[in-house]
Amino acid sequence: MDFAALFALSMSPLELVIRGTALYWFLIFIFRVAVPRNIGEITIADVLLLVLIADASQNAMAGGYTSVTDGFVLIVTLVGWSAAFDWLAFRFPAIQKILEPPPIILIRHGRILHKNLRKEFMTVDELKAKLREHGIEDLMRVKAAYLESDGQFSVIEVDGNVSDKGGSTDNRVI
């Protein structure tokens, strides 16, 4: 085994520094200025975009492309498609239904919907842990609990004064 080749540079250190710096500043611009998002809003499409950008960035930094600009063009293309799909989903509800899954109800009127839990590979213990995070220990306090399309867990509680006959409810999302 040739240890010298293991640590040899394939391009000049200055070129590596310039490529890394250019790509870093470009990605900072893309993620902080062009595509601002709250961290709680990351979806599967966002994760896919990040993976693809990471691959394109790696090739641009390591020299898989002949220029850093090749990487910039690919990254802008990926971000452009992502923004286009977000815009289409916002403007056209029919497209939103295709691109974003609907929330899945896990509890309805205090009863666990085991069929929906199985679809999501969620155990009753995991569901109860999510309820405890929302300060709920008794299933009968839950009017509805949903697994949202972004992976968040939301709960609508029954008002404390509700009778078995279906009195008033409080529709606060907790």
mmCIF file of C-alpha atoms in Angstrom:
data_model
loop_
_atom_site.group_PDB
_atom_site.id
_atom_site.type_symbol
_atom_site.label_atom_id
_atom_site.label_comp_id
_atom_site.label_asym_id
_atom_site.label_seq_id
_atom_site.Cartn_x
_atom_site.Cartn_y
_atom_site.Cartn_z
ATOM 1 C CA MET A 1 0.000 0.000 0.000
ATOM 2 C CA ASP A 2 1.360 3.391 -1.021
ATOM 3 C CA PHE A 3 0.753 5.710 1.938
ATOM 4 C CA ALA A 4 2.103 8.717 0.046
ATOM 5 C CA ALA A 5 -0.647 8.369 -2.598
ATOM 6 C CA LEU A 6 -3.237 8.070 0.158
ATOM 7 C CA PHE A 7 -2.487 11.620 1.332
ATOM 8 C CA ALA A 8 -1.564 13.192 -2.030
ATOM 9 C CA LEU A 9 -3.658 16.111 -3.296
ATOM 10 C CA SER A 10 -5.428 15.704 -6.637
ATOM 11 C CA MET A 11 -5.612 19.488 -7.195
ATOM 12 C CA SER A 12 -3.886 22.512 -5.771
ATOM 13 C CA PRO A 13 -4.811 23.511 -2.216
ATOM 14 C CA LEU A 14 -5.583 27.043 -3.440
ATOM 15 C CA GLU A 15 -8.114 25.673 -5.937
ATOM 16 C CA LEU A 16 -9.751 23.613 -3.172
ATOM 17 C CA VAL A 17 -9.991 26.687 -0.930
ATOM 18 C CA ILE A 18 -11.461 28.811 -3.730
ATOM 19 C CA ARG A 19 -13.983 26.112 -4.724
ATOM 20 C CA GLY A 20 -15.025 25.518 -1.100
ATOM 21 C CA THR A 21 -15.322 29.240 -0.342
ATOM 22 C CA ALA A 22 -17.309 30.013 -3.497
ATOM 23 C CA LEU A 23 -19.695 27.137 -2.898
ATOM 24 C CA TYR A 24 -20.128 27.957 0.798
ATOM 25 C CA TRP A 25 -21.082 31.579 0.081
ATOM 26 C CA PHE A 26 -23.371 30.504 -2.762
ATOM 27 C CA LEU A 27 -25.190 27.988 -0.521
ATOM 28 C CA ILE A 28 -25.479 30.559 2.287
ATOM 29 C CA PHE A 29 -27.147 32.915 -0.201
ATOM 30 C CA ILE A 30 -29.475 30.173 -1.490
ATOM 31 C CA PHE A 31 -30.615 28.940 1.942
ATOM 32 C CA ARG A 32 -30.751 32.216 3.867
ATOM 33 C CA VAL A 33 -31.895 34.641 1.208
ATOM 34 C CA ALA A 34 -33.475 32.866 -1.751
ATOM 35 C CA VAL A 35 -35.188 29.967 0.072
ATOM 36 C CA PRO A 36 -35.829 31.017 3.676
ATOM 37 C CA ARG A 37 -37.721 28.389 5.737
ATOM 38 C CA ASN A 38 -38.467 27.753 9.347
ATOM 39 C CA ILE A 39 -36.809 24.603 10.664
ATOM 40 C CA GLY A 40 -40.182 23.201 11.769
ATOM 41 C CA GLU A 41 -41.402 23.215 8.189
ATOM 42 C CA ILE A 42 -38.979 20.709 6.677
ATOM 43 C CA THR A 43 -40.752 18.151 4.513
ATOM 44 C CA ILE A 44 -39.636 15.046 2.638
ATOM 45 C CA ALA A 45 -39.242 17.175 -0.503
ATOM 46 C CA ASP A 46 -36.909 19.507 1.430
ATOM 47 C CA VAL A 47 -34.801 16.576 2.622
ATOM 48 C CA LEU A 48 -34.564 15.272 -0.945
ATOM 49 C CA LEU A 49 -33.508 18.713 -2.141
ATOM 50 C CA LEU A 50 -30.806 18.890 0.544
ATOM 51 C CA VAL A 51 -29.432 15.475 -0.445
ATOM 52 C CA LEU A 52 -29.306 16.422 -4.115
ATOM 53 C CA ILE A 53 -27.680 19.769 -3.334
ATOM 54 C CA ALA A 54 -25.127 18.013 -1.134
ATOM 55 C CA ASP A 55 -24.196 15.732 -4.021
ATOM 56 C CA ALA A 56 -23.996 18.604 -6.502
ATOM 57 C CA SER A 57 -21.943 20.636 -4.011
ATOM 58 C CA GLN A 58 -19.545 17.785 -3.398
ATOM 59 C CA ASN A 59 -18.877 17.448 -7.122
ATOM 60 C CA ALA A 60 -18.414 21.205 -7.481
ATOM 61 C CA MET A 61 -15.974 21.364 -4.547
ATOM 62 C CA ALA A 62 -13.998 18.226 -5.310
ATOM 63 C CA GLY A 63 -13.654 18.948 -8.999
ATOM 64 C CA GLY A 64 -16.124 16.429 -10.431
ATOM 65 C CA TYR A 65 -17.274 19.332 -12.606
ATOM 66 C CA THR A 66 -14.821 21.371 -14.636
ATOM 67 C CA SER A 67 -15.902 24.587 -12.908
ATOM 68 C CA VAL A 68 -17.638 25.722 -9.765
ATOM 69 C CA THR A 69 -20.166 27.446 -12.012
ATOM 70 C CA ASP A 70 -21.335 23.997 -13.195
ATOM 71 C CA GLY A 71 -22.268 23.248 -9.581
ATOM 72 C CA PHE A 72 -23.970 26.635 -9.202
ATOM 73 C CA VAL A 73 -26.120 25.988 -12.278
ATOM 74 C CA LEU A 74 -27.130 22.528 -11.042
ATOM 75 C CA ILE A 75 -27.971 23.815 -7.556
ATOM 76 C CA VAL A 76 -30.044 26.712 -8.952
ATOM 77 C CA THR A 77 -31.879 24.207 -11.169
ATOM 78 C CA LEU A 78 -32.690 21.977 -8.174
ATOM 79 C CA VAL A 79 -33.825 24.909 -6.026
ATOM 80 C CA GLY A 80 -35.852 26.266 -8.954
ATOM 81 C CA TRP A 81 -37.746 22.999 -9.368
ATOM 82 C CA SER A 82 -38.387 22.845 -5.630
ATOM 83 C CA ALA A 83 -39.719 26.420 -5.622
ATOM 84 C CA ALA A 84 -41.864 25.673 -8.688
ATOM 85 C CA PHE A 85 -43.489 22.688 -6.989
ATOM 86 C CA ASP A 86 -44.069 24.730 -3.806
ATOM 87 C CA TRP A 87 -45.701 27.502 -5.872
ATOM 88 C CA LEU A 88 -47.857 25.027 -7.811
ATOM 89 C CA ALA A 89 -48.986 23.334 -4.587
ATOM 90 C CA PHE A 90 -49.863 26.724 -3.091
ATOM 91 C CA ARG A 91 -51.771 27.975 -6.147
ATOM 92 C CA PHE A 92 -53.593 24.772 -7.127
ATOM 93 C CA PRO A 93 -55.263 22.675 -4.390
ATOM 94 C CA ALA A 94 -55.489 19.639 -6.708
ATOM 95 C CA ILE A 95 -51.706 19.631 -7.105
ATOM 96 C CA GLN A 96 -51.245 20.158 -3.365
ATOM 97 C CA LYS A 97 -53.219 16.962 -2.736
ATOM 98 C CA ILE A 98 -50.794 15.071 -4.986
ATOM 99 C CA LEU A 99 -47.576 16.629 -3.634
ATOM 100 C CA GLU A 100 -48.452 16.840 0.074
ATOM 101 C CA PRO A 101 -50.122 13.966 1.892
ATOM 102 C CA PRO A 102 -53.179 14.834 4.008
ATOM 103 C CA PRO A 103 -53.020 14.648 7.807
ATOM 104 C CA ILE A 104 -53.817 11.210 9.220
ATOM 105 C CA ILE A 105 -56.198 10.997 12.145
ATOM 106 C CA LEU A 106 -54.859 8.723 14.892
ATOM 107 C CA ILE A 107 -57.447 9.333 17.640
ATOM 108 C CA ARG A 108 -61.115 10.233 17.186
ATOM 109 C CA HIS A 109 -63.313 11.011 20.218
ATOM 110 C CA GLY A 110 -60.940 9.290 22.635
ATOM 111 C CA ARG A 111 -60.621 6.099 20.559
ATOM 112 C CA ILE A 112 -57.330 5.058 18.981
ATOM 113 C CA LEU A 113 -57.614 4.243 15.284
ATOM 114 C CA HIS A 114 -55.313 1.222 15.171
ATOM 115 C CA LYS A 115 -55.618 0.854 11.386
ATOM 116 C CA ASN A 116 -54.091 4.315 10.894
ATOM 117 C CA LEU A 117 -51.396 3.625 13.490
ATOM 118 C CA ARG A 118 -50.388 0.510 11.542
ATOM 119 C CA LYS A 119 -50.202 2.510 8.289
ATOM 120 C CA GLU A 120 -47.728 4.861 9.943
ATOM 121 C CA PHE A 121 -45.804 2.107 11.781
ATOM 122 C CA MET A 122 -46.578 3.842 15.070
ATOM 123 C CA THR A 123 -47.111 1.927 18.297
ATOM 124 C CA VAL A 124 -49.680 2.792 20.944
ATOM 125 C CA ASP A 125 -46.811 3.572 23.328
ATOM 126 C CA GLU A 126 -45.356 6.082 20.830
ATOM 127 C CA LEU A 127 -48.784 7.659 20.416
ATOM 128 C CA LYS A 128 -49.225 7.933 24.191
ATOM 129 C CA ALA A 129 -45.761 9.510 24.460
ATOM 130 C CA LYS A 130 -46.807 12.154 21.905
ATOM 131 C CA LEU A 131 -49.956 12.828 23.933
ATOM 132 C CA ARG A 132 -47.897 13.221 27.115
ATOM 133 C CA GLU A 133 -45.724 15.779 25.308
ATOM 134 C CA HIS A 134 -48.937 17.764 24.901
ATOM 135 C CA GLY A 135 -49.824 17.314 28.584
ATOM 136 C CA ILE A 136 -52.575 14.755 27.967
ATOM 137 C CA GLU A 137 -52.756 11.592 30.037
ATOM 138 C CA ASP A 138 -56.381 10.558 29.418
ATOM 139 C CA LEU A 139 -57.487 9.538 25.908
ATOM 140 C CA MET A 140 -61.020 10.719 26.672
ATOM 141 C CA ARG A 141 -59.677 14.310 26.690
ATOM 142 C CA VAL A 142 -58.812 13.956 22.995
ATOM 143 C CA LYS A 143 -61.378 14.962 20.401
ATOM 144 C CA ALA A 144 -58.891 14.272 17.602
ATOM 145 C CA ALA A 145 -55.158 13.686 17.183
ATOM 146 C CA TYR A 146 -53.427 13.922 13.815
ATOM 147 C CA LEU A 147 -50.090 13.082 12.270
ATOM 148 C CA GLU A 148 -49.601 16.077 9.984
ATOM 149 C CA SER A 149 -48.021 15.924 6.519
ATOM 150 C CA ASP A 150 -44.814 17.512 7.849
ATOM 151 C CA GLY A 151 -44.465 14.843 10.569
ATOM 152 C CA GLN A 152 -45.714 17.056 13.393
ATOM 153 C CA PHE A 153 -48.286 15.738 15.859
ATOM 154 C CA SER A 154 -51.355 17.873 16.591
ATOM 155 C CA VAL A 155 -54.126 17.379 19.131
ATOM 156 C CA ILE A 156 -57.590 18.881 19.476
ATOM 157 C CA GLU A 157 -58.786 18.548 23.062
ATOM 158 C CA VAL A 158 -62.327 18.144 24.293
ATOM 159 C CA ASP A 159 -63.397 20.968 26.605
ATOM 160 C CA GLY A 160 -63.343 19.885 30.250
ATOM 161 C CA ASN A 161 -67.118 20.506 30.550
ATOM 162 C CA VAL A 162 -68.188 18.214 27.716
ATOM 163 C CA SER A 163 -70.862 15.682 28.534
ATOM 164 C CA ASP A 164 -71.371 12.274 26.932
ATOM 165 C CA LYS A 165 -74.121 13.831 24.819
ATOM 166 C CA GLY A 166 -71.627 15.879 22.846
ATOM 167 C CA GLY A 167 -71.720 19.305 24.438
ATOM 168 C CA SER A 168 -69.472 22.161 23.415
ATOM 169 C CA THR A 169 -65.889 21.523 22.409
ATOM 170 C CA ASP A 170 -62.768 23.612 22.340
ATOM 171 C CA ASN A 171 -60.995 23.324 18.978
ATOM 172 C CA ARG A 172 -57.612 24.597 20.124
ATOM 173 C CA VAL A 173 -54.669 22.895 18.419
ATOM 174 C CA ILE A 174 -52.127 22.070 21.082
#
